[in-house]
JSON list of C-alpha atoms in Angstrom, two decimals:
[
{"chain": "A", "resi": 1, "resn": "MET", "atom": "CA", "xyz": [-37.41, 11.09, 10.46]},
{"chain": "A", "resi": 2, "resn": "LYS", "atom": "CA", "xyz": [-36.61, 14.03, 12.09]},
{"chain": "A", "resi": 3, "resn": "LYS", "atom": "CA", "xyz": [-34.51, 16.54, 10.30]},
{"chain": "A", "resi": 4, "resn": "GLU", "atom": "CA", "xyz": [-33.39, 16.93, 13.83]},
{"chain": "A", "resi": 5, "resn": "ASN", "atom": "CA", "xyz": [-32.08, 13.52, 13.86]},
{"chain": "A", "resi": 6, "resn": "VAL", "atom": "CA", "xyz": [-30.29, 13.36, 10.03]},
{"chain": "A", "resi": 7, "resn": "TYR", "atom": "CA", "xyz": [-27.05, 12.94, 11.83]},
{"chain": "A", "resi": 8, "resn": "LYS", "atom": "CA", "xyz": [-27.27, 9.62, 13.56]},
{"chain": "A", "resi": 9, "resn": "LEU", "atom": "CA", "xyz": [-28.71, 8.23, 10.14]},
{"chain": "A", "resi": 10, "resn": "MET", "atom": "CA", "xyz": [-25.21, 10.11, 8.47]},
{"chain": "A", "resi": 11, "resn": "TYR", "atom": "CA", "xyz": [-23.37, 8.58, 11.76]},
{"chain": "A", "resi": 12, "resn": "GLY", "atom": "CA", "xyz": [-24.20, 4.96, 11.29]},
{"chain": "A", "resi": 13, "resn": "ILE", "atom": "CA", "xyz": [-23.06, 5.50, 7.09]},
{"chain": "A", "resi": 14, "resn": "SER", "atom": "CA", "xyz": [-20.11, 6.40, 8.59]},
{"chain": "A", "resi": 15, "resn": "ALA", "atom": "CA", "xyz": [-19.26, 3.27, 10.69]},
{"chain": "A", "resi": 16, "resn": "LEU", "atom": "CA", "xyz": [-20.55, 0.79, 8.28]},
{"chain": "A", "resi": 17, "resn": "LEU", "atom": "CA", "xyz": [-18.01, 2.65, 6.16]},
{"chain": "A", "resi": 18, "resn": "LEU", "atom": "CA", "xyz": [-15.16, 1.73, 7.86]},
{"chain": "A", "resi": 19, "resn": "ILE", "atom": "CA", "xyz": [-16.58, -1.47, 8.66]},
{"chain": "A", "resi": 20, "resn": "GLY", "atom": "CA", "xyz": [-16.72, -2.04, 4.71]},
{"chain": "A", "resi": 21, "resn": "PHE", "atom": "CA", "xyz": [-12.89, -0.80, 4.87]},
{"chain": "A", "resi": 22, "resn": "CYS", "atom": "CA", "xyz": [-12.10, -3.45, 7.16]},
{"chain": "A", "resi": 23, "resn": "ILE", "atom": "CA", "xyz": [-13.80, -6.36, 5.16]},
{"chain": "A", "resi": 24, "resn": "ARG", "atom": "CA", "xyz": [-12.19, -5.23, 1.95]},
{"chain": "A", "resi": 25, "resn": "THR", "atom": "CA", "xyz": [-9.17, -5.00, 3.28]},
{"chain": "A", "resi": 26, "resn": "ALA", "atom": "CA", "xyz": [-9.10, -8.40, 5.04]},
{"chain": "A", "resi": 27, "resn": "ALA", "atom": "CA", "xyz": [-10.89, -9.84, 1.84]},
{"chain": "A", "resi": 28, "resn": "ASP", "atom": "CA", "xyz": [-7.78, -8.40, -0.23]},
{"chain": "A", "resi": 29, "resn": "TYR", "atom": "CA", "xyz": [-5.68, -9.95, 2.81]},
{"chain": "A", "resi": 30, "resn": "LEU", "atom": "CA", "xyz": [-6.73, -13.50, 1.93]},
{"chain": "A", "resi": 31, "resn": "GLN", "atom": "CA", "xyz": [-7.00, -12.96, -1.99]},
{"chain": "A", "resi": 32, "resn": "TYR", "atom": "CA", "xyz": [-3.58, -11.09, -2.44]},
{"chain": "A", "resi": 33, "resn": "SER", "atom": "CA", "xyz": [-0.31, -13.44, -4.31]},
{"chain": "A", "resi": 34, "resn": "SER", "atom": "CA", "xyz": [2.80, -10.80, -4.15]},
{"chain": "A", "resi": 35, "resn": "THR", "atom": "CA", "xyz": [3.71, -13.89, -6.48]},
{"chain": "A", "resi": 36, "resn": "LEU", "atom": "CA", "xyz": [0.95, -12.73, -9.28]},
{"chain": "A", "resi": 37, "resn": "ASN", "atom": "CA", "xyz": [0.64, -8.74, -8.14]},
{"chain": "A", "resi": 38, "resn": "SER", "atom": "CA", "xyz": [3.55, -6.13, -9.58]},
{"chain": "A", "resi": 39, "resn": "ALA", "atom": "CA", "xyz": [1.80, -3.71, -6.43]},
{"chain": "A", "resi": 40, "resn": "PRO", "atom": "CA", "xyz": [2.61, -4.30, -3.24]},
{"chain": "A", "resi": 41, "resn": "PHE", "atom": "CA", "xyz": [-0.30, -4.97, -0.57]},
{"chain": "A", "resi": 42, "resn": "TYR", "atom": "CA", "xyz": [0.01, -1.06, 1.54]},
{"chain": "A", "resi": 43, "resn": "LEU", "atom": "CA", "xyz": [-0.81, 0.12, -2.07]},
{"chain": "A", "resi": 44, "resn": "TRP", "atom": "CA", "xyz": [-4.66, -1.72, -1.75]},
{"chain": "A", "resi": 45, "resn": "VAL", "atom": "CA", "xyz": [-5.09, -0.29, 1.35]},
{"chain": "A", "resi": 46, "resn": "ILE", "atom": "CA", "xyz": [-4.06, 2.70, 0.02]},
{"chain": "A", "resi": 47, "resn": "VAL", "atom": "CA", "xyz": [-6.92, 2.48, -2.73]},
{"chain": "A", "resi": 48, "resn": "ARG", "atom": "CA", "xyz": [-9.10, 1.00, -0.04]},
{"chain": "A", "resi": 49, "resn": "ALA", "atom": "CA", "xyz": [-8.62, 3.49, 2.01]},
{"chain": "A", "resi": 50, "resn": "VAL", "atom": "CA", "xyz": [-9.80, 6.00, -0.30]},
{"chain": "A", "resi": 51, "resn": "GLU", "atom": "CA", "xyz": [-12.91, 4.41, -1.23]},
{"chain": "A", "resi": 52, "resn": "PHE", "atom": "CA", "xyz": [-14.01, 3.95, 2.17]},
{"chain": "A", "resi": 53, "resn": "ILE", "atom": "CA", "xyz": [-12.03, 6.07, 4.51]},
{"chain": "A", "resi": 54, "resn": "LEU", "atom": "CA", "xyz": [-12.13, 9.25, 3.02]},
{"chain": "A", "resi": 55, "resn": "PRO", "atom": "CA", "xyz": [-15.65, 9.38, 1.85]},
{"chain": "A", "resi": 56, "resn": "GLY", "atom": "CA", "xyz": [-16.58, 7.99, 5.48]},
{"chain": "A", "resi": 57, "resn": "ILE", "atom": "CA", "xyz": [-14.29, 11.30, 7.10]},
{"chain": "A", "resi": 58, "resn": "ILE", "atom": "CA", "xyz": [-16.40, 13.61, 4.44]},
{"chain": "A", "resi": 59, "resn": "VAL", "atom": "CA", "xyz": [-19.95, 11.79, 6.24]},
{"chain": "A", "resi": 60, "resn": "PHE", "atom": "CA", "xyz": [-18.67, 12.22, 9.83]},
{"chain": "A", "resi": 61, "resn": "ILE", "atom": "CA", "xyz": [-17.44, 15.74, 9.71]},
{"chain": "A", "resi": 62, "resn": "ALA", "atom": "CA", "xyz": [-20.98, 17.01, 7.28]},
{"chain": "A", "resi": 63, "resn": "ALA", "atom": "CA", "xyz": [-22.97, 14.92, 10.29]},
{"chain": "A", "resi": 64, "resn": "ARG", "atom": "CA", "xyz": [-21.04, 16.79, 13.24]},
{"chain": "A", "resi": 65, "resn": "LEU", "atom": "CA", "xyz": [-21.84, 20.10, 11.46]},
{"chain": "A", "resi": 66, "resn": "ILE", "atom": "CA", "xyz": [-25.44, 18.62, 11.17]},
{"chain": "A", "resi": 67, "resn": "ARG", "atom": "CA", "xyz": [-25.73, 17.82, 14.30]},
{"chain": "A", "resi": 68, "resn": "LYS", "atom": "CA", "xyz": [-23.99, 21.75, 15.69]},
{"chain": "A", "resi": 69, "resn": "LYS", "atom": "CA", "xyz": [-26.60, 23.28, 13.35]},
{"chain": "A", "resi": 70, "resn": "TYR", "atom": "CA", "xyz": [-29.84, 21.66, 15.00]},
{"chain": "A", "resi": 71, "resn": "GLU", "atom": "CA", "xyz": [-28.57, 22.03, 18.72]}
]
């Protein structure tokens, strides 16, 4: 893979992280029971956002910087 096309791979990784967030949040919603868990569901969403969305944003910004470097 050419160095000029690495940003496309990074955009793909960012998109996969976003899709992973949606799937994992949906799975958590299906398994969540308010009687068994003391934490509200929005805390579960915040944890998943830190796990998936934050790295996705970092990879997306890095891809934008790499793209501008090679233009």
